[in-house]
Coordinates of C-alpha atoms and ligand atoms in Angstrom, one line a residue:
X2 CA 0.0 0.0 0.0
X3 CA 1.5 3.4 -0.9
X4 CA 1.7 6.1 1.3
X5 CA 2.3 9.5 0.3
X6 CA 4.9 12.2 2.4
X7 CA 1.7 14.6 2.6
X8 CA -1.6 13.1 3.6
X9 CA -3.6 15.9 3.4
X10 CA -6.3 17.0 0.5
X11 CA -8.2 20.4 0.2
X12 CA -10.5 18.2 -2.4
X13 CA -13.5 18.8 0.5
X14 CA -13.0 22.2 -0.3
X15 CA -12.7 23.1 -3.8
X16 CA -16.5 23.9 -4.8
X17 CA -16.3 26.8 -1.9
X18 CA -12.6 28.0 -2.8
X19 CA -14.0 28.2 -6.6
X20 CA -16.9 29.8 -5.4
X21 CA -15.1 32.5 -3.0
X22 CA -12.7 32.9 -5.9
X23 CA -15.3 33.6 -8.5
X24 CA -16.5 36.3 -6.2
X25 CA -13.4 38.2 -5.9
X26 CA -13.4 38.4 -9.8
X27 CA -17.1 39.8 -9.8
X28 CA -15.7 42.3 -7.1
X29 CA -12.9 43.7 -9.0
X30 CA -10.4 44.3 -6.2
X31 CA -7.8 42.2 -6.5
X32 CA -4.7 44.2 -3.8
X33 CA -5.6 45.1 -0.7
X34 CA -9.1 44.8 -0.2
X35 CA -11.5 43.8 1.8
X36 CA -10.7 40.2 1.7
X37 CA -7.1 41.0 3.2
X38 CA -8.2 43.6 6.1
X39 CA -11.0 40.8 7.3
X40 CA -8.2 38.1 7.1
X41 CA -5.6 40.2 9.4
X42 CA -8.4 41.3 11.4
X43 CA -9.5 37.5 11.7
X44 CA -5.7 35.9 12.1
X45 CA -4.6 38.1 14.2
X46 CA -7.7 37.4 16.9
X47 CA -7.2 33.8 16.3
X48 CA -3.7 34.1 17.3
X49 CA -4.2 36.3 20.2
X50 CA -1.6 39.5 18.9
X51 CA -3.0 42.6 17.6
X52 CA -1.8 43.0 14.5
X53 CA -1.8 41.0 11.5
X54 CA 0.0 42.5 8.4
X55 CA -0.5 40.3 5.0
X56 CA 2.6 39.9 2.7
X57 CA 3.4 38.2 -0.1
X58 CA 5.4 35.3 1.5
X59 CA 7.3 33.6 4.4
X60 CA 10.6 35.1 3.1
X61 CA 9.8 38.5 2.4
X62 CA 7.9 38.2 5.7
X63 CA 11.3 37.8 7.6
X64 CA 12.8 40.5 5.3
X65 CA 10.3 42.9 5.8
X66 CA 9.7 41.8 10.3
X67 CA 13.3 42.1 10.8
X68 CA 13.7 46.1 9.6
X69 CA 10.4 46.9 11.1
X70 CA 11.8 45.7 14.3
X71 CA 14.8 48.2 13.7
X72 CA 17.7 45.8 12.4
X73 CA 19.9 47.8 10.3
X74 CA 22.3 46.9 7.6
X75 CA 25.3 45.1 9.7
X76 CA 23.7 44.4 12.6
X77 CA 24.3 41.0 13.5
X78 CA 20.7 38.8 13.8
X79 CA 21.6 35.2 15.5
X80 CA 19.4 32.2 13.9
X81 CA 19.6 28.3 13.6
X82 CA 21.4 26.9 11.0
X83 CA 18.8 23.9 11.0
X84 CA 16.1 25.3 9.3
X85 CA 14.7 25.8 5.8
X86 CA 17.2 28.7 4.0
X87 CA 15.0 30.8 3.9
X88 CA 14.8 31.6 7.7
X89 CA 18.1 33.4 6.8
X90 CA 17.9 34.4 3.7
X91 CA 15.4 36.7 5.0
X92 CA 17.4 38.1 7.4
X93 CA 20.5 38.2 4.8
X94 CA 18.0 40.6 2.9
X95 CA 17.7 42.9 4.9
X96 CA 21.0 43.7 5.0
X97 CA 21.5 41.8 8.1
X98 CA 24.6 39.6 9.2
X99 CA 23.1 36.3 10.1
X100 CA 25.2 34.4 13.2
X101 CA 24.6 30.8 13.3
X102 CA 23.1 29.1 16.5
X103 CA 22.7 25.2 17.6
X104 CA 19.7 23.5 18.4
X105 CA 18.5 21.2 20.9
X106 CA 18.3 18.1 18.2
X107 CA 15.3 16.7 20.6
X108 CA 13.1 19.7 19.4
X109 CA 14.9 20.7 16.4
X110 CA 14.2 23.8 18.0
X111 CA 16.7 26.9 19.5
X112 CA 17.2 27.2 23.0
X113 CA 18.3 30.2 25.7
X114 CA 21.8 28.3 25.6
X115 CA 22.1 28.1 22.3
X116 CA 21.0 31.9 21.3
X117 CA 23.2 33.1 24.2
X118 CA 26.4 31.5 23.2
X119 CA 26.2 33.3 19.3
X120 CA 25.5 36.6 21.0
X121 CA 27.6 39.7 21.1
X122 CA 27.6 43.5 22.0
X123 CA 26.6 43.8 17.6
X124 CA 23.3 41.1 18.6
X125 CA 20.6 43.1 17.2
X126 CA 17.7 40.6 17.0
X127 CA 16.9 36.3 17.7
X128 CA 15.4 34.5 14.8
X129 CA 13.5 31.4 16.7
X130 CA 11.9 28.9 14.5
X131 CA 9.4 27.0 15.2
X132 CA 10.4 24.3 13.5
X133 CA 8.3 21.4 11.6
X134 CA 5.1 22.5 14.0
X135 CA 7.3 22.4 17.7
X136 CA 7.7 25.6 19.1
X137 CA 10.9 27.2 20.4
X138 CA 11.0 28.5 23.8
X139 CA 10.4 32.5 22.8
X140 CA 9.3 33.6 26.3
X141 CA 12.8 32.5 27.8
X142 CA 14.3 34.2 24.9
X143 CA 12.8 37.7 25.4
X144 CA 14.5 37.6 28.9
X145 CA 17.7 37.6 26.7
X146 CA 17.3 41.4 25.9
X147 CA 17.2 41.8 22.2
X148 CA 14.0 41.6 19.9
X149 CA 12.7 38.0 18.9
X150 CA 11.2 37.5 15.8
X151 CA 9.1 33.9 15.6
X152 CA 9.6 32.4 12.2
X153 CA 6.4 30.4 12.4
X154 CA 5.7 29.7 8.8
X155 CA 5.9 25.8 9.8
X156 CA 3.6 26.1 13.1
X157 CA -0.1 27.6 12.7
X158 CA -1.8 27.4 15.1
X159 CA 0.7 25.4 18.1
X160 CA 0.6 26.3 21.0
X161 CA 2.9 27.3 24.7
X162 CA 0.8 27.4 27.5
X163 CA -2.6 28.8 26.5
X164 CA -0.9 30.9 23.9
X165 CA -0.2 30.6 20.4
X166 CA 3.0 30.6 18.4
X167 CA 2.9 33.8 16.6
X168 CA 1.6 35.3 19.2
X169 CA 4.8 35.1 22.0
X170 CA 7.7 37.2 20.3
X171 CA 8.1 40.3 19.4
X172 CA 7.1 39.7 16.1
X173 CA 6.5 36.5 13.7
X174 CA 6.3 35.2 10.6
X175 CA 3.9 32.9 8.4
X176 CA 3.8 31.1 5.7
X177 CA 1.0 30.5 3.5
X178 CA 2.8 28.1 0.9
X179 CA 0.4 25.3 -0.5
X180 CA 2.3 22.5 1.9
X181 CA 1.8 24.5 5.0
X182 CA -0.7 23.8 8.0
X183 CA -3.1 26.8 6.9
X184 CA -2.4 27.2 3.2
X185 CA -3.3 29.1 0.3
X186 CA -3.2 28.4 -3.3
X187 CA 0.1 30.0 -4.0
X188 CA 2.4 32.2 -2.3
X189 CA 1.5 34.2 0.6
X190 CA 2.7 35.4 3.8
X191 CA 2.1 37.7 6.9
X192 CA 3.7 39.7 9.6
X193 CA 2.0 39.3 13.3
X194 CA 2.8 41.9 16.4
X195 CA 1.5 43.5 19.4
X196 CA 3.3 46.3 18.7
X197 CA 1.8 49.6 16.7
X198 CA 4.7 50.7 15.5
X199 CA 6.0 47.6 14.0
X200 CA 2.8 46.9 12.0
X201 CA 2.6 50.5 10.5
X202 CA 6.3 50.3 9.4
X203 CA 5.5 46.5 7.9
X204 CA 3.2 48.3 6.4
X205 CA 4.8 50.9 4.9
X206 CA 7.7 48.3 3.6
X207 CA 4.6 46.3 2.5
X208 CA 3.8 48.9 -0.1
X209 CA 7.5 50.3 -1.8
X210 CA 8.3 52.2 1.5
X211 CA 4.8 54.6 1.3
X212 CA 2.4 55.0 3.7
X213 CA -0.2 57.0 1.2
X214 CA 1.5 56.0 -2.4
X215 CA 2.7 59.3 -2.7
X216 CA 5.3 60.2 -0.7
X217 CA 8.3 57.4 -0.8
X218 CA 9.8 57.3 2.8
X219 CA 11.9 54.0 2.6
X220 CA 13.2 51.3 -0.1
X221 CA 10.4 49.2 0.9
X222 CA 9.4 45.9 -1.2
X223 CA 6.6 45.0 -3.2
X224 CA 5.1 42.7 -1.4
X225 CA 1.5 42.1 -0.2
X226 CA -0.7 39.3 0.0
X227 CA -3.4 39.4 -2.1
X228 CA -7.1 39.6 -2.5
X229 CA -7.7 35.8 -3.7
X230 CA -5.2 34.2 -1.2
X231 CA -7.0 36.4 1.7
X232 CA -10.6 35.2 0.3
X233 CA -9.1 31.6 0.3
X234 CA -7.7 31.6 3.9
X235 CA -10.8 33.5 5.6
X236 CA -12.6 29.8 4.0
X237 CA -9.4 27.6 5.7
X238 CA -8.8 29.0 8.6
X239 CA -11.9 27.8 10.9
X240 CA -10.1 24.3 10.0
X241 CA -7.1 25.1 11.0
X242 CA -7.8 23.9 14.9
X243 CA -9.2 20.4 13.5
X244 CA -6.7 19.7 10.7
X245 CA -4.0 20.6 13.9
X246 CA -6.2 18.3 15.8
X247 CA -6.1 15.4 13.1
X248 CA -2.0 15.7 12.6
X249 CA -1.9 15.6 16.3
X250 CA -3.8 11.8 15.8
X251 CA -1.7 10.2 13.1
X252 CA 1.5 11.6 15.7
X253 CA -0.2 9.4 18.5
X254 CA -0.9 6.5 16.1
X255 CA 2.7 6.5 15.4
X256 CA 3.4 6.0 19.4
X257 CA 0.7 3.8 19.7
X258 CA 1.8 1.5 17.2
X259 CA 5.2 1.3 18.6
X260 CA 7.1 2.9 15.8
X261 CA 9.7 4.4 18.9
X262 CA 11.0 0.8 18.1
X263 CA 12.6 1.6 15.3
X264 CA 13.8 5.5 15.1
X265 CA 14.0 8.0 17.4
X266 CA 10.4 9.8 17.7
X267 CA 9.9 13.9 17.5
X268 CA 9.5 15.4 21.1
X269 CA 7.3 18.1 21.5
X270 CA 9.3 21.2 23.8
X271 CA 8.4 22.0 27.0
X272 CA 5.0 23.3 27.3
X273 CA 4.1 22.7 23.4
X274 CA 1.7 21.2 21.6
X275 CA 2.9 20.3 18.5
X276 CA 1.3 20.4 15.3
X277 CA 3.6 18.4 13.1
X278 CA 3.6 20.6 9.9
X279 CA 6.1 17.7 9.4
X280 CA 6.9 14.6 11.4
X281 CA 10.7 14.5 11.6
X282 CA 12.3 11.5 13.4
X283 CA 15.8 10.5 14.1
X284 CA 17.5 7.7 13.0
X285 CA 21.9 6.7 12.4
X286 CA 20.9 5.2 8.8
X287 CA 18.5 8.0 7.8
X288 CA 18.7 7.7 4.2
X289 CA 18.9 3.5 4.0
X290 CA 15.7 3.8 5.9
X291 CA 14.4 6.3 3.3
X292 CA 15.5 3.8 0.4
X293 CA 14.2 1.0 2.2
X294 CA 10.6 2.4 2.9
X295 CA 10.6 4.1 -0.9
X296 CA 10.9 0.5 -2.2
X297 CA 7.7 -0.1 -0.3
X298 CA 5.9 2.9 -1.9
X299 CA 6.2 5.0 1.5
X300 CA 7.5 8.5 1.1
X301 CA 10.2 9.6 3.6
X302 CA 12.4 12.7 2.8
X303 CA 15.7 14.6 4.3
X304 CA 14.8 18.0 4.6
X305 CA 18.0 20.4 5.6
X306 CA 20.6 17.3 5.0
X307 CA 23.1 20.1 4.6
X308 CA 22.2 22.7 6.8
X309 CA 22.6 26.7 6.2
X310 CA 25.6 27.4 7.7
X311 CA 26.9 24.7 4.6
X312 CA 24.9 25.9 1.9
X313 CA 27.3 27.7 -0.6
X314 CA 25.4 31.0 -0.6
X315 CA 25.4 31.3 3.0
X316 CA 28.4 29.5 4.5
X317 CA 30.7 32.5 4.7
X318 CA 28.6 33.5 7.5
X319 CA 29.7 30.4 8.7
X320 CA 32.8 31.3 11.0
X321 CA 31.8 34.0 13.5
X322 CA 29.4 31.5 14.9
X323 CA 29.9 29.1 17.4
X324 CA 30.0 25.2 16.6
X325 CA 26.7 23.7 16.2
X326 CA 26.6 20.1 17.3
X327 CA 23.2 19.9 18.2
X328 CA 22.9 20.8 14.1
X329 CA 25.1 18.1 13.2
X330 CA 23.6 15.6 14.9
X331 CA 19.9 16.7 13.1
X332 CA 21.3 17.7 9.9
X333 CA 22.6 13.8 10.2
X334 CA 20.0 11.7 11.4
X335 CA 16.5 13.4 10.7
X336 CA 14.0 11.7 7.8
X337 CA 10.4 13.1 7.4
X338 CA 7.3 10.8 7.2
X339 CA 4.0 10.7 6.2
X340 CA 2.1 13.0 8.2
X341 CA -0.9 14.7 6.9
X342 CA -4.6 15.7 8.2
X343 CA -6.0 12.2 6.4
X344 CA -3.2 9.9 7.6
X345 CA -5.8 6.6 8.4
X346 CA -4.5 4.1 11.1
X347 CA -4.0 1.6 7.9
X348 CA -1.5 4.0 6.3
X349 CA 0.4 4.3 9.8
X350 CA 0.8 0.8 10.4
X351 CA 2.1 0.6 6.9
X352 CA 4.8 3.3 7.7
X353 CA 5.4 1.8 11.2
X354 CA 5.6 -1.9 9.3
X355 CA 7.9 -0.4 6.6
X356 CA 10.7 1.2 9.4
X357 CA 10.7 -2.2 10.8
X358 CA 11.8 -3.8 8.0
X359 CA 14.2 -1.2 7.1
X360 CA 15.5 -1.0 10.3
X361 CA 17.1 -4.7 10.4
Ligands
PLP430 C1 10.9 27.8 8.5 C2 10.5 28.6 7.2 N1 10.8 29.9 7.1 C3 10.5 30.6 6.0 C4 9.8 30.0 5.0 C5 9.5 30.8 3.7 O1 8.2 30.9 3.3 P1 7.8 31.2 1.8 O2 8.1 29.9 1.1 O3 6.4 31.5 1.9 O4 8.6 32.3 1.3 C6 9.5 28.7 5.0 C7 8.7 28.0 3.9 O5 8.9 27.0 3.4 C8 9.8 27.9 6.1 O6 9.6 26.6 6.2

């Protein structure tokens, strides 16, 4: 029985998205309009923060976060190396120096120790990810004494405590890429914040630098979300709770069905609950397992097998940092599988049978 890397279908939805999308034609506004303000109005009360800010992407979303929280060109901004690039490509954009961090390969997440060690007097913000739906400890973070921004393009809608991700740094990032947790049908993105003065200047750099589109007060980005993606996530994001919910299943499945056997399961942080955007194990022959569960039709994928801090356009940064077992050790050992909002028991045990096999 095959079993695909991504379990999840929007096929339940597709006569509403065509309808909602036939009605944005009719309406004729296609930037920001009133499809975008109701979905910042309506993501940023389902998060808890007070400002939403709709981009065009997760990337520019870091690009665009990091300057309105002040970083300047130079300023050193510390981030994992264990992430997907664009974490710091984002922060390379904006004219940033990027200083590497470990991780804590349990959570594939940053930690207090980690940050702290890559810090110095030029420290001018923390990237945290919240990496493949786990979230990093931000609140432990902020103690540090520079801004955090939460790259959460990977976690809608996990949780710290009774908070949301997105809603504990300083500022954060999503992701509205087709794969993620709350998708749209293309690229999109958004800025979140408490903080007034870091959603009007998003804002502004949302729009060329302009806060009336006359008068050009910054080199600013083109960059907004727009009116069809905003129509099709007001529709998806009353499921983003259950779909969490259902990826939350097919993780205690997994458990149940003793896969801890056979690789070394995700652990959610301290706190967390996890939302497995993807569901990342551990295991010393991470790619023979991936070959041995492919030739059963199973997908299993490495995602950062060469982590940033090796990846040609961004290993220069590489030396100021400190060294980064932790990202070794992940970069090594981790292998993705299926995970998905329709994962069925059958298509676990499948998985769980396959890592068995490929495990002796
Ligand atoms: C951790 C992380 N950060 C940033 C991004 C960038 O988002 P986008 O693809 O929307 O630019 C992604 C998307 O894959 C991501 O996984």
């Amino acid at each position: 029985m095959a079993v695909s890397l991504f379990a999840s279908s929007l096929d339940a939805y597709k006569p509403r998205l065509t309808e909602v999308l036939a009605e944005v034609v009719d309406g004729g506004r296609y930037i920001l309009g009133p499809e975008v303000e109701a979905f910042e109005e309506e993501f940023a009360r389902y998060l808890g923060a007070r400002h939403c800010v709709g981009v065009g992407n997760g990337t520019d979303a870091i690009t665009i976060a990091l300057r309105a929280l002040g970083v300047k060109p130079g300023d050193e901004v510390v981030c994992p190396s264990f992430t997907f690039y664009a974490t710091v490509e984002g922060a390379v954009n904006a004219g940033a120096t990027p200083v590497y961090c470990d991780i804590d390969p349990h959570t594939f997440c940053v930690t207090p120790e980690t940050v702290r060690a890559a810090m110095t007097p030029r420290t001018k913000a923390i990237v945290a990810v919240n990496l493949f739906g786990n979230v990093a400890p931000i609140p432990d973070l902020r103690e540090l004494g520079v801004p955090v921004l939460e790259d959460s393009a990977q976690a809608a809608g996990a949780r710290l405590g009774d908070r949301r991700a997105g809603a504990l740094g300083d500022a954060a990032t999503f992701s509205f890429f087709p794969s993620k947790n709350l998708p749209c049908l293309g690229d999109g993105g958004a800025v979140v914040t408490d903080d007034d003065e870091v959603a009007r200047l998003a804002r502004r750099l949302r729009f060329h630098g302009s806060d009336d589109k006359k008068t050009f007060l910054e080199v600013g980005y083109n960059s907004r979300l727009d009116e069809m993606q905003a129509a099709v996530l007001r529709i998806l994001l009353p499921e983003l709770d259950g779909w969490n919910a259902a990826r939350r299943g097919a993780a205690e499945a997994y458990e149940r069905q003793g896969l801890g056997r056979y690789a070394a399961l995700p652990e959610a942080a301290p706190g967390a609950e996890h939302v497995y955007h993807l569901y990342v194990v551990r295991h010393e022959h991470a790619d023979d397992l991936r070959d041995a569960l492919s030739a059963r039709d199973i997908g299993a994928r490495a995602y950062y097998r060469v982590p940033t801090h090796l990846q040609p356009a961004t290993a220069g940064y590489a030396p100021a940092g400190p060294e980064l077992p932790g990202t070794d050790e992940a970069a090594r050992t981790h292998l993705a599988l299926p995970m998905g909002t329709q994962l069925s028991e059958d298509s676990v045990r499948e998985v769980v049978d396959g890592c068995a096999s490929g495990s002796t």
